[in-house]
Short mmCIF file of C-alpha atoms and ligand atoms in Angstrom, two decimals:
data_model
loop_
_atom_site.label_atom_id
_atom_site.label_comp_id
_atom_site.label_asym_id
_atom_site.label_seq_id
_atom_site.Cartn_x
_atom_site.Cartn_y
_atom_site.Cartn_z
CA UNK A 90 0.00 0.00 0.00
CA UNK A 91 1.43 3.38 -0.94
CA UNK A 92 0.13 7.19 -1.50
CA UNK A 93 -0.51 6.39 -4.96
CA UNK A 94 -1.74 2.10 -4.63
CA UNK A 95 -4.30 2.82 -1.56
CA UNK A 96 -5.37 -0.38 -1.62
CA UNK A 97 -3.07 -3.76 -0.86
CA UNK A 98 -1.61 -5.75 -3.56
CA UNK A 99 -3.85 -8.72 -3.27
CA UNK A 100 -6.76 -7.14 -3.01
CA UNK A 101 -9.69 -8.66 -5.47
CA UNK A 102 -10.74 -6.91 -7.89
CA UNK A 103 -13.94 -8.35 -9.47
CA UNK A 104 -17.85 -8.53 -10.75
CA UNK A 105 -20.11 -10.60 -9.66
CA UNK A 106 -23.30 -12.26 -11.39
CA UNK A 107 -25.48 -15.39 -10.58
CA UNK A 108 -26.58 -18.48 -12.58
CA UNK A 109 -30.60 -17.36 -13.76
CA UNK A 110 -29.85 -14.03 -14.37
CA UNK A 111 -27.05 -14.75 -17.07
CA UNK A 112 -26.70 -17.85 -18.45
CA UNK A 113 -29.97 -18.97 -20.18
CA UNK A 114 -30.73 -22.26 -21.53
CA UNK A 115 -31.89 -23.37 -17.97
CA UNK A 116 -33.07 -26.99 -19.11
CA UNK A 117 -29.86 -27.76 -21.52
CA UNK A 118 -27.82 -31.16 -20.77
CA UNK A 119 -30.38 -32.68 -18.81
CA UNK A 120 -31.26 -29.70 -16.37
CA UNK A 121 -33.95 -30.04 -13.78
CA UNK A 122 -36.07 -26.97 -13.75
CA UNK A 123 -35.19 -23.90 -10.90
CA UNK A 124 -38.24 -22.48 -8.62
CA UNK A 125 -37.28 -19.24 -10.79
CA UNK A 126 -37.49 -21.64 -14.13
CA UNK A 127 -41.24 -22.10 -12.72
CA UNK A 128 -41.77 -18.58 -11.45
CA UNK A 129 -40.57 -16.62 -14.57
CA UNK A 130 -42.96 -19.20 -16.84
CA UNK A 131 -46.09 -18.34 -14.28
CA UNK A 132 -48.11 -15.34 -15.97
CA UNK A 133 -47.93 -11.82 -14.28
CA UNK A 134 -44.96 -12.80 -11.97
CA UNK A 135 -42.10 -10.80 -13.90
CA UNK A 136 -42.42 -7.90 -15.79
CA UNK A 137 -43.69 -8.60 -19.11
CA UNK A 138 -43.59 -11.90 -18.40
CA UNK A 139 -39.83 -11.78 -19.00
CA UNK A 140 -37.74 -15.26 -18.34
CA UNK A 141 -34.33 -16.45 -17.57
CA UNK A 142 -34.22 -18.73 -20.84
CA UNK A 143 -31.98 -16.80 -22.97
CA UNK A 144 -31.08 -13.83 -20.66
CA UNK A 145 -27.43 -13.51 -21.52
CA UNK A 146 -26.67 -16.67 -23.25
CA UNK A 147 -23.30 -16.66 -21.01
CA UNK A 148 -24.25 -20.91 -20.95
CA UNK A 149 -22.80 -20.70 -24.55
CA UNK A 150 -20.87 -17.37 -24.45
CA UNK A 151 -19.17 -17.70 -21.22
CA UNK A 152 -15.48 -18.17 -23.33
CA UNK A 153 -16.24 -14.54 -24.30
CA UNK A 154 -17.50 -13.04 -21.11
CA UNK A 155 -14.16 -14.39 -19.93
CA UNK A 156 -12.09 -12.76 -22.26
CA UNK A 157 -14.22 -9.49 -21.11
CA UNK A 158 -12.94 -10.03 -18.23
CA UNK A 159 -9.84 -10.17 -19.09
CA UNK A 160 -10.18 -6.94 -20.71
CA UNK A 161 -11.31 -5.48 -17.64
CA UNK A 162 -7.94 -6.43 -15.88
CA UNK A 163 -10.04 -8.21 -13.44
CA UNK A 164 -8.29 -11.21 -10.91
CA UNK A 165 -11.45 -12.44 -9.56
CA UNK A 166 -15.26 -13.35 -10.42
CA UNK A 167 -17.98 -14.38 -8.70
CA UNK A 168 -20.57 -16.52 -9.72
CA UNK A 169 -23.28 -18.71 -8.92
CA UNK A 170 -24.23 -22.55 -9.94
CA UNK A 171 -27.48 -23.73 -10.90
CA UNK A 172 -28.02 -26.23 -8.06
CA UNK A 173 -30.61 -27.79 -10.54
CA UNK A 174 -27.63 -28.10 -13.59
CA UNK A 175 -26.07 -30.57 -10.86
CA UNK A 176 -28.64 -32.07 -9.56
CA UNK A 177 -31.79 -31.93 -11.95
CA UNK A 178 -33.94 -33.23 -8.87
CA UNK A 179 -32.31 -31.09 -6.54
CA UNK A 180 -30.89 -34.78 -4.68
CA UNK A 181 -29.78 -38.46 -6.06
CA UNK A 182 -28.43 -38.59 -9.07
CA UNK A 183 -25.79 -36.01 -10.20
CA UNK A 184 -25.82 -34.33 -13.98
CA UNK A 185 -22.29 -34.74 -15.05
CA UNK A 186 -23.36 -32.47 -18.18
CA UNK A 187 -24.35 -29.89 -15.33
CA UNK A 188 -21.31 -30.17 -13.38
CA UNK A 189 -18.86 -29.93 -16.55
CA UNK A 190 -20.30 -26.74 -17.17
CA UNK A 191 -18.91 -25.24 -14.60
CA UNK A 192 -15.70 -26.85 -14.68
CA UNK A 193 -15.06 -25.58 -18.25
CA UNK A 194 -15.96 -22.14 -16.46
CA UNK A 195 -13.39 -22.31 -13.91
CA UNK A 196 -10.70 -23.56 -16.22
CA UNK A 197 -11.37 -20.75 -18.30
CA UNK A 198 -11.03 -18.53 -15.75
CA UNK A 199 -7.99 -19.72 -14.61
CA UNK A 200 -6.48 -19.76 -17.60
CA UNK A 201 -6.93 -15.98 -17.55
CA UNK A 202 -5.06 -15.42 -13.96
CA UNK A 203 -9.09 -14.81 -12.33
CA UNK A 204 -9.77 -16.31 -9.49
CA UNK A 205 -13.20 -17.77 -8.74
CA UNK A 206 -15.76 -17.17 -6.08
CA UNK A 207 -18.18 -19.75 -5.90
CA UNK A 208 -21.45 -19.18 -4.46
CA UNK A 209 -23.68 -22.06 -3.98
CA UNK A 210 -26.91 -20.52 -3.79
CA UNK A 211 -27.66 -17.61 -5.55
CA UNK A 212 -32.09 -18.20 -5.16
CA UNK A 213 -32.65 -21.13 -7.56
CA UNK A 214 -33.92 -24.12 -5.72
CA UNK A 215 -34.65 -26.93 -7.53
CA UNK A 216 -38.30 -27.30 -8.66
CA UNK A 217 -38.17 -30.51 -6.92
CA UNK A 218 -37.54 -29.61 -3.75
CA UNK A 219 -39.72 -26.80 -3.09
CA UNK A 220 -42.31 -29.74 -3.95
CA UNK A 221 -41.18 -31.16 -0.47
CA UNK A 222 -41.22 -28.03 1.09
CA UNK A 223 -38.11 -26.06 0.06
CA UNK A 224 -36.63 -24.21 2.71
CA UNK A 225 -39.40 -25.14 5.27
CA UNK A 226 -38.58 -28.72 4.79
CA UNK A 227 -36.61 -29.26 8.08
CA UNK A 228 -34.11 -31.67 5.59
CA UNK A 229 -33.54 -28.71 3.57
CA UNK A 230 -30.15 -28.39 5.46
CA UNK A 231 -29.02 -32.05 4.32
CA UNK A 232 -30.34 -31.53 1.06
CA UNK A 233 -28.19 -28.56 0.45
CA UNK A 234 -25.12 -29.83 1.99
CA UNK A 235 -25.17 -33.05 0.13
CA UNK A 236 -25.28 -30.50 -2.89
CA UNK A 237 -22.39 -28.38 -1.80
CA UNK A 238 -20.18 -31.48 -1.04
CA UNK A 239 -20.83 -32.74 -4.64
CA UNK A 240 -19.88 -29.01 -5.09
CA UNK A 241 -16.60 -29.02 -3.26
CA UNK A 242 -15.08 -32.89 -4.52
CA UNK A 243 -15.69 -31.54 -8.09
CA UNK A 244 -14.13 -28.00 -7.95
CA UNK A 245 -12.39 -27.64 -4.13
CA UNK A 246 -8.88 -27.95 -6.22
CA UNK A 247 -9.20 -24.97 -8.66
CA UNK A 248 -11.93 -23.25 -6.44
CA UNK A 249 -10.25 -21.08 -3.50
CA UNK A 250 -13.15 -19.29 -2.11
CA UNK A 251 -16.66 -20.53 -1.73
CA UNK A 252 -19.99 -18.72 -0.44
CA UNK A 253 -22.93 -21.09 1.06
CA UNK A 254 -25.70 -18.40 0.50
CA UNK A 255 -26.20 -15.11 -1.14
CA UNK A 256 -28.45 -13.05 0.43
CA UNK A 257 -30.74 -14.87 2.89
CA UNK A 258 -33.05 -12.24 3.48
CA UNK A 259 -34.35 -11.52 0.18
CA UNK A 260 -35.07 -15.48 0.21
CA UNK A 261 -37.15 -15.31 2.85
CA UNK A 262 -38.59 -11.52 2.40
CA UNK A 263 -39.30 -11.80 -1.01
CA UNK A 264 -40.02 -16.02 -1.29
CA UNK A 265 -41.85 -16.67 1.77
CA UNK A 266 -42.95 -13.38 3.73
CA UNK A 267 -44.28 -10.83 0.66
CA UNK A 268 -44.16 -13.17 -2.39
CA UNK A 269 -42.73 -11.28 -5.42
CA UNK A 270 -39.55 -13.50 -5.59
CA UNK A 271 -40.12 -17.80 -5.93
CA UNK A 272 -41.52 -19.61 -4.80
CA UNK A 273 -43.63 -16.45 -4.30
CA UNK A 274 -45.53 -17.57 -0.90
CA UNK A 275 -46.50 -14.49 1.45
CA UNK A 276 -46.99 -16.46 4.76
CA UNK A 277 -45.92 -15.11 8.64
CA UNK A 278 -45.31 -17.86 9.92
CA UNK A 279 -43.31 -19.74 6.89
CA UNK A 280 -41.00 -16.60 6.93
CA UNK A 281 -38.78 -17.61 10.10
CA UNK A 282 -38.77 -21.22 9.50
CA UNK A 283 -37.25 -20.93 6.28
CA UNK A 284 -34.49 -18.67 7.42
CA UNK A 285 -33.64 -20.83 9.96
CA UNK A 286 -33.40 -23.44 7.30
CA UNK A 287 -31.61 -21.17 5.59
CA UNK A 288 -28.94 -20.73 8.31
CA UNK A 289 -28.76 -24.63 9.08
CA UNK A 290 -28.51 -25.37 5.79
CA UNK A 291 -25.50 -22.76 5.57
CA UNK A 292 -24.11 -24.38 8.91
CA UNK A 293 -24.20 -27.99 7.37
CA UNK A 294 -22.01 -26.77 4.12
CA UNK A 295 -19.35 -25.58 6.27
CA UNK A 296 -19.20 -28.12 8.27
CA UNK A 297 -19.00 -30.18 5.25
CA UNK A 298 -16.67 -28.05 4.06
CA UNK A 299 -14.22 -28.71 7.23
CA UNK A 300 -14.15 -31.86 6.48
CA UNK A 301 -13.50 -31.80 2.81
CA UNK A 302 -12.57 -28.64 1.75
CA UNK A 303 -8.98 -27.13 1.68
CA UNK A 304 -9.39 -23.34 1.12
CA UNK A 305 -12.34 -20.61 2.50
CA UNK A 306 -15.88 -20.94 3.09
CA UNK A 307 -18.23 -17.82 4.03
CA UNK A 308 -21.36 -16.29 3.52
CA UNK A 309 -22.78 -13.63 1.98
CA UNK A 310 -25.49 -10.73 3.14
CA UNK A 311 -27.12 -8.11 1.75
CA UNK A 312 -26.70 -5.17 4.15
CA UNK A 313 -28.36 -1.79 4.30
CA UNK A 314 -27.28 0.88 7.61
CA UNK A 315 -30.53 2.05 9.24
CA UNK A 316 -30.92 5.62 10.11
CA UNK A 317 -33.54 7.28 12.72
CA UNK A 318 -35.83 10.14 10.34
CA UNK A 319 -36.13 12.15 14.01
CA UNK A 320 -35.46 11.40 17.39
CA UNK A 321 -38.22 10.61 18.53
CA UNK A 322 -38.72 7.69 20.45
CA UNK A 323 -40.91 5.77 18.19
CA UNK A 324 -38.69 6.72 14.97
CA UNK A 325 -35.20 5.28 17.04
CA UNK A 326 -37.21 2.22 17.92
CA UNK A 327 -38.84 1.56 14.53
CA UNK A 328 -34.77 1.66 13.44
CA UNK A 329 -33.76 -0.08 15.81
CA UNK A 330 -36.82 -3.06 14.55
CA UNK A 331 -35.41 -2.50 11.02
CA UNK A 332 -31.89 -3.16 11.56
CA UNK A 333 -32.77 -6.17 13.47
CA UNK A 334 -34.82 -7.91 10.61
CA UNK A 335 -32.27 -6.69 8.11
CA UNK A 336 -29.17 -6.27 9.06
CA UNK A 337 -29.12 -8.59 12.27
CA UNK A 338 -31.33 -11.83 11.43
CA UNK A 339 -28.94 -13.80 9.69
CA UNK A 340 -25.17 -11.79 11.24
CA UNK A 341 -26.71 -12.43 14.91
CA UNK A 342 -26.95 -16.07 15.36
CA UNK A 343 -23.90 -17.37 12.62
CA UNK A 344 -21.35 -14.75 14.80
CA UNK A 345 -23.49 -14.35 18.29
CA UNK A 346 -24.89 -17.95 18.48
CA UNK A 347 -28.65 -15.78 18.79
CA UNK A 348 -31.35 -14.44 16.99
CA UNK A 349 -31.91 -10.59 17.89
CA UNK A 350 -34.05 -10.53 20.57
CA UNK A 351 -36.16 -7.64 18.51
CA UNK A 352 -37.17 -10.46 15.85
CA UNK A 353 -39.74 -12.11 18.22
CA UNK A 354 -41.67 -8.48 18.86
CA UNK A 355 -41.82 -8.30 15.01
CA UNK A 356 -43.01 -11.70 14.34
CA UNK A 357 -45.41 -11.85 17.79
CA UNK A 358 -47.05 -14.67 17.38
CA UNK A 359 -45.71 -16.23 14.38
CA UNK A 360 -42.12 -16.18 15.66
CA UNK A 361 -41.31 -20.38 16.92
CA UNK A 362 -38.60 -21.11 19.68
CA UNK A 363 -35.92 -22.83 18.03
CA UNK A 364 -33.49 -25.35 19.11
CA UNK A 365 -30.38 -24.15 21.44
CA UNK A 366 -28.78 -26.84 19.73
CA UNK A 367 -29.73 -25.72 16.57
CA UNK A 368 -27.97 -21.94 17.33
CA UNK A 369 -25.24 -23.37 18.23
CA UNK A 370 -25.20 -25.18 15.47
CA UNK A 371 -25.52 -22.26 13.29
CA UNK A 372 -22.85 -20.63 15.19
CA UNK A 373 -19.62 -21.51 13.82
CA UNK A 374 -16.68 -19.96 12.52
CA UNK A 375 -16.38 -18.30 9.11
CA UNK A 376 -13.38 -18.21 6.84
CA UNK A 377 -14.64 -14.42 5.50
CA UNK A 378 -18.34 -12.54 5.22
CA UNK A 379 -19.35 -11.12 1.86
CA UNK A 380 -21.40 -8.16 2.14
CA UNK A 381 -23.56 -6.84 -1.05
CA UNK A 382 -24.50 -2.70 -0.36
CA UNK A 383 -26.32 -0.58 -2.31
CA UNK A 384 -28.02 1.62 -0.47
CA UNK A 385 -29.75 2.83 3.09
CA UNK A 386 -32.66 3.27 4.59
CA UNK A 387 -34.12 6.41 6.80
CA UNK A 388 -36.78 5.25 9.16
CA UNK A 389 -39.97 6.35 10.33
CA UNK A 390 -42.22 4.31 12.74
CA UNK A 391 -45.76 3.51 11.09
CA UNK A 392 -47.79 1.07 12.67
CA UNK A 393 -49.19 0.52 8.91
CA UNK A 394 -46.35 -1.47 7.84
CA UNK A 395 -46.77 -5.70 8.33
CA UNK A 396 -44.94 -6.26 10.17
CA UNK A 397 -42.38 -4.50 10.91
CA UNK A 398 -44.02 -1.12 12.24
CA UNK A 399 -41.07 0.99 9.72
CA UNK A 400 -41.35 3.00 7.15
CA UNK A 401 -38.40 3.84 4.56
CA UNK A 402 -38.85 7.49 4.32
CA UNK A 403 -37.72 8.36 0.67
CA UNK A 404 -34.67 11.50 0.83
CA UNK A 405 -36.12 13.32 -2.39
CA UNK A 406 -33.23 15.52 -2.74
CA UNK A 407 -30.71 12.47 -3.30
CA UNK A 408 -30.26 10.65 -6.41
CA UNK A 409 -31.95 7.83 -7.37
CA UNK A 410 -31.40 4.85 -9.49
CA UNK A 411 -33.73 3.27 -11.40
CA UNK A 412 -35.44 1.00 -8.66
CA UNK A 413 -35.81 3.95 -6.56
CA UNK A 414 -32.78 3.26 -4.35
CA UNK A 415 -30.76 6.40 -3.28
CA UNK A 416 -27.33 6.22 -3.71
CA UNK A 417 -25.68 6.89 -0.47
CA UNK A 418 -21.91 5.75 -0.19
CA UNK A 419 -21.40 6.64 3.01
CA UNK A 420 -23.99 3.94 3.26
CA UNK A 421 -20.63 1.84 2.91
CA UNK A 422 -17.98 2.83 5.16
CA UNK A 423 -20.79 3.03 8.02
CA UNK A 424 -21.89 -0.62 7.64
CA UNK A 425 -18.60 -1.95 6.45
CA UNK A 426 -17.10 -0.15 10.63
CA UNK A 427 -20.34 -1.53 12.29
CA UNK A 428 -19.76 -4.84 11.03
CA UNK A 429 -16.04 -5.06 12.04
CA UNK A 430 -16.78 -3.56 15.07
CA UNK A 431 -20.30 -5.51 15.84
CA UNK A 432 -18.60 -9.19 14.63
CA UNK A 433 -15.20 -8.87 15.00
CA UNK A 434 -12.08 -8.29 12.10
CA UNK A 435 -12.29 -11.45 9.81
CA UNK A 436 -12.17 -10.34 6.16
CA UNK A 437 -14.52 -8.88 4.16
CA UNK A 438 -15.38 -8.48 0.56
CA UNK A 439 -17.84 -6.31 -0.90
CA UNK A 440 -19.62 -9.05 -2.97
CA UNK A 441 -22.06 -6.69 -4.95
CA UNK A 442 -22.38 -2.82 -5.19
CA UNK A 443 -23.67 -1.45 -8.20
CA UNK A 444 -26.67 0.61 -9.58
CA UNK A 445 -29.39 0.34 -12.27
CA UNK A 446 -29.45 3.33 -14.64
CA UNK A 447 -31.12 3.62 -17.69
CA UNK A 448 -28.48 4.37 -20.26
CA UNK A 449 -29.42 5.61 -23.22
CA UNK A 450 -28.26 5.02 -26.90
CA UNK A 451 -25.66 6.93 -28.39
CA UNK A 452 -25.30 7.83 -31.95
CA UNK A 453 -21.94 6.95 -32.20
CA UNK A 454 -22.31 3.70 -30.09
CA UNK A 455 -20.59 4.53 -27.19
CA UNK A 456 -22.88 3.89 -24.07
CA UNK A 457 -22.02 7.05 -21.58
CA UNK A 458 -23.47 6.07 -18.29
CA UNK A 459 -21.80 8.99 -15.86
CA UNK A 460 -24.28 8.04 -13.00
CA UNK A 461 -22.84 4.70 -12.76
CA UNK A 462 -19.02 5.90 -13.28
CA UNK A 463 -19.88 7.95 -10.66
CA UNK A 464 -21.64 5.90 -7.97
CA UNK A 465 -19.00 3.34 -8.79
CA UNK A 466 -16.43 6.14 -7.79
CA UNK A 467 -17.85 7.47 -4.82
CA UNK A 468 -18.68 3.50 -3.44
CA UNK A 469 -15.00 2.75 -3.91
CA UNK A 470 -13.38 5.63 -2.02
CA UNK A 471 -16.28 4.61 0.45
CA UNK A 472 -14.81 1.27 0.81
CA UNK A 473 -11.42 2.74 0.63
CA UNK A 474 -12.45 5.50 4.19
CA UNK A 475 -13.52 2.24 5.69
CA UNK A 476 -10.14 0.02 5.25
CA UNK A 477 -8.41 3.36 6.19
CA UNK A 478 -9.87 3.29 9.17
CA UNK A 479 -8.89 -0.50 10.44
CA UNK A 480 -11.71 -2.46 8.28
CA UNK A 481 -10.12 -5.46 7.05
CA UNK A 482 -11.48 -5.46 3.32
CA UNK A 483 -10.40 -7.96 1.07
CA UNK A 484 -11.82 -7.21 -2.09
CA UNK A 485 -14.60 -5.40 -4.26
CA UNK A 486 -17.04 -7.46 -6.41
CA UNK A 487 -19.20 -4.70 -8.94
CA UNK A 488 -22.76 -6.09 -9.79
CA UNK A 489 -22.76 -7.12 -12.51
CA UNK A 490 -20.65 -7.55 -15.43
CA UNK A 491 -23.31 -7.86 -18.06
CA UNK A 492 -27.02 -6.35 -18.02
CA UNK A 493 -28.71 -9.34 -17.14
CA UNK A 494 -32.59 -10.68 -16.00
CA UNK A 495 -32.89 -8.40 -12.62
CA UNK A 496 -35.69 -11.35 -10.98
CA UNK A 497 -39.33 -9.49 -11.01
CA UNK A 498 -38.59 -6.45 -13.31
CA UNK A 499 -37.28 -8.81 -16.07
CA UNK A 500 -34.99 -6.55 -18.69
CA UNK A 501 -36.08 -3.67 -17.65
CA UNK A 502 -33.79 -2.59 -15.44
CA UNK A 503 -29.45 -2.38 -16.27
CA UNK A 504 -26.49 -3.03 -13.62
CA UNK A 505 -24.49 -4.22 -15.96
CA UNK A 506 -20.92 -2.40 -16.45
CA UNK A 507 -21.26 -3.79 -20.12
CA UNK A 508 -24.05 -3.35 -22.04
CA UNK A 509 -26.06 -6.40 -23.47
CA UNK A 510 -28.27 -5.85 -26.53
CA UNK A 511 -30.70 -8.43 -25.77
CA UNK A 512 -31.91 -8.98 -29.74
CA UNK A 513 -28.30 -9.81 -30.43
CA UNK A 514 -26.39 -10.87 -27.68
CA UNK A 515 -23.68 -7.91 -28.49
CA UNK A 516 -21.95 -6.68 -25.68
CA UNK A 517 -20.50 -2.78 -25.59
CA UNK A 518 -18.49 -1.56 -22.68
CA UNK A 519 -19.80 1.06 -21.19
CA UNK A 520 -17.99 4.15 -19.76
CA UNK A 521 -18.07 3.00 -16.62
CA UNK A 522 -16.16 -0.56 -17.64
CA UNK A 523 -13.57 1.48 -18.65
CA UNK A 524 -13.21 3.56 -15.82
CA UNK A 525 -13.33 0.70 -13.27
CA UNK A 526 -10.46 -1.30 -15.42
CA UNK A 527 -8.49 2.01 -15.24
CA UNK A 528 -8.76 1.92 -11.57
CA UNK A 529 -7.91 -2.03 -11.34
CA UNK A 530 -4.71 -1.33 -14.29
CA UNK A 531 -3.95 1.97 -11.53
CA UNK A 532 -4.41 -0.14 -8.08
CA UNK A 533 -7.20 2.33 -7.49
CA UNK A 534 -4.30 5.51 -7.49
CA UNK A 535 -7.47 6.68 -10.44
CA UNK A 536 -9.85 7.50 -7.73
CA UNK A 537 -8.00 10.72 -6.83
CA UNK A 538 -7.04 11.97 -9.92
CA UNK A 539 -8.85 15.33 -10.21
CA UNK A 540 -11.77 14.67 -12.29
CA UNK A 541 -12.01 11.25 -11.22
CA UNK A 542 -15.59 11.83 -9.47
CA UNK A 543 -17.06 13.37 -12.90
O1 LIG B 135 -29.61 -8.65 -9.08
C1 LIG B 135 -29.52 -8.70 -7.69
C2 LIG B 135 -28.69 -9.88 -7.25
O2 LIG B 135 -29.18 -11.08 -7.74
C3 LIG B 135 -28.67 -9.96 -5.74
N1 LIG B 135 -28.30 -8.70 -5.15
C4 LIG B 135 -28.94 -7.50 -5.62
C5 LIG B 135 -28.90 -7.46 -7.14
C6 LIG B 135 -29.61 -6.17 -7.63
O3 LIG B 135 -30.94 -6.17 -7.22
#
């Protein structure tokens, strides 16, 4: 690390994506359909009744995303697998046109000098298990780490780090508690039965992964800091509710060994006693914690509100992206110090941070997208503040390296740092590709260059 290379020499620099949002072809070489397979194919679930079975074509293309990011000057990717490619029936017998999928993937990859970040489950359960219950199946947690272990024999020696889950709370918020993500059930009391499934089945592929596995092995959360829109008493404590369902559910019991005591006032009588055994189960030590960030939330109390009591109140002088989040960066350093201070100083990665903007065309076929250059700017000095001040940050991971299916609101909405025209499959760089491979080629020295921000 110097004045001009902020940020350490083996830090990661990378882009993240997941299996239905990119690759397409979700029943090729003997498949088994994905809840989200089902979902997208269900009328009036996804914006225009958009699917996942072309999205990006990266199934086919992948050799040429690669190269992309090569181009980029990126060293690391991360990227999900379709438990369902594997294991068409989500359990028994294993898909060995699945599985070679993703070893041509990582060989690729490696070939390029990028190191892979597995996650396990990026949302696409197997169509057959959620017939048995999914994640409210009490054998979801056996189900999942017989998966991963399959997983880990095929890939553990090219694969250094693995994730068990990517965001568990938009599982359960948007699968089981509101219902606009699959399996699309809206049910109070399914809601904290399938996160604890969640969180046992995330306990049983590490411990799997202690047994088998020779590298790392963490999890990944979606995070978003909480702040109070007045002090009143009613505004700190609908926060304080907020954070816990958020931010706390899943950190709380895998570094604490227990659920937020605030969970069970949210949930009244819906919320079940679980297991001691079962938190301690869940409780055990992580090799690293990927955090995805993209924005906060200010807080109002509002009894309105199922059932959390909180309101998001919207800051209408901020910028917005195009699903109404407001870009806040400090956002980043704040959550990236609570959660070193809150869980202790293992290593971190940002997993995701990104924003959709709608870019439009260019007559000369460029694709300027300056709000994205710029949130991407602002996040990284962000992350940057935070290492500076004792965070022990491993790595960035910008969502997403293509435009891709964004779950509910189909197409409609563009993270990617490269633009995809979805009639032909073309991919264009946009501006802000090339500014984020300037600041991996510079070791991030680019973020302070004078017009850097613009
Ligand atoms: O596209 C998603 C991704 O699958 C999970 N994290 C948030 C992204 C943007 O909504």
């Amino acid at each position: 690390m110097s004045a001009h290379s902020p940020f350490p020499a083996d830090f990661l620099w990378g882009v993240a994506t997941s299996a239905y949002q990119i690759e397409g072809s979700p029943l090729a070489d003997g498949a088994g359909p994905s809840i989200w397979h089902e979902f997208a194919h269900t009328p009036g679930r996804v914006h225009h009744n958009e699917t996942g079975d072309v999205a990006c074509d990266h199934y086919h293309r992948y050799r040429d995303d690669v190269a992309l990011m090569r181009e980029l000057g990126l060293n690391a990717y991360r990227f999900s697998v379709s438990w369902s490619r594997a294991l068409p029936e989500g359990r028994g017998p294993i898909n060995r046109r699945g599985l070679d999928f993703y070893e041509r993937l990582v060989d690729a990859l490696l070939k390029q000098g990028i190191q892979p970040m597995l996650t396990l489950y990026h949302w696409d359960l197997p169509a057959a298990l959620d017939r048995l219950g999914g994640w409210l199946n009490p054998d979801s947690a056996n189900w999942f780490a017989d998966y991963a272990q399959i997983l880990f024999l095929a890939l553990d020696d090219r694969v250094k780090l693995w994730i068990t889950l990517n965001e568990p709370w938009v599982v359960v918020n948007g699968g089981y508690l509101h219902g606009a993500l699959a399996p699309g059930q809206r049910n109070p009391y399914a809601a904290p039965i399938a996160a604890h499934n969640l969180l046992r089945a995330h306990a049983a592929a590490v411990q799997a992964y202690r047994a088998e596995g020779q590298h790392q092995i963490g999890l990944v959360v979606n995070l978003e800091p909480k702040y109070p829109a007045t002090e009143t008493v009613e505004d700190l404590n609908a926060t304080i509710r907020a954070d816990a369902d958020f931010n706390r559910h899943y950190l709380d019991p895998v570094f604490l060994g227990s659920y937020p005591p605030e969970l069970a006032e949210i949930f009244g009588a819906t919320w079940p006693t679980f297991p001691d055994s079962d938190l301690d189960f869940i409780h055990q030590p992580l090799d690293f914690l990927g955090i995805n960030y993209y924005s906060r939330q200010v807080v109002r109390h509002d009894p309105n509100v199922w059932p959390l009591a909180a309101a998001k109140v919207r800051q209408d002088r901020q910028t917005h992206t195009g699903l109404d989040w407001e870009v806040y960066p400090q956002g980043l350093t704040d959550i990236l110090e609570w959660v070193a201070s809150r869980y202790g100083s293992l290593p971190l990665y940002i997993t995701e941070n990104g924003a959709a903007f709608y870019d439009p065309p260019q007559a000369d076929g460029e694709m300027n997208d300056p709000l994205r250059r710029r949130y991407l700017h602002d996040h990284l000095r962000a992350a940057l503040a935070a290492q500076q001040n004792g965070v022990n940050l491993h790595g960035y991971f910008a969502w997403s390296l293509l435009d891709n299916f964004e779950w509910a609101h189909g197409y409609s909405q563009r993270f990617g740092l490269i633009h995809v025209d979805y009639a032909t499959q073309q991919r264009t760089f946009k501006a802000s590709a090339r500014f984020y491979a300037e600041v991996i080629r510079s070791h991030g020295a680019t973020l302070f260059a004078g017009n850097a921000g613009k």
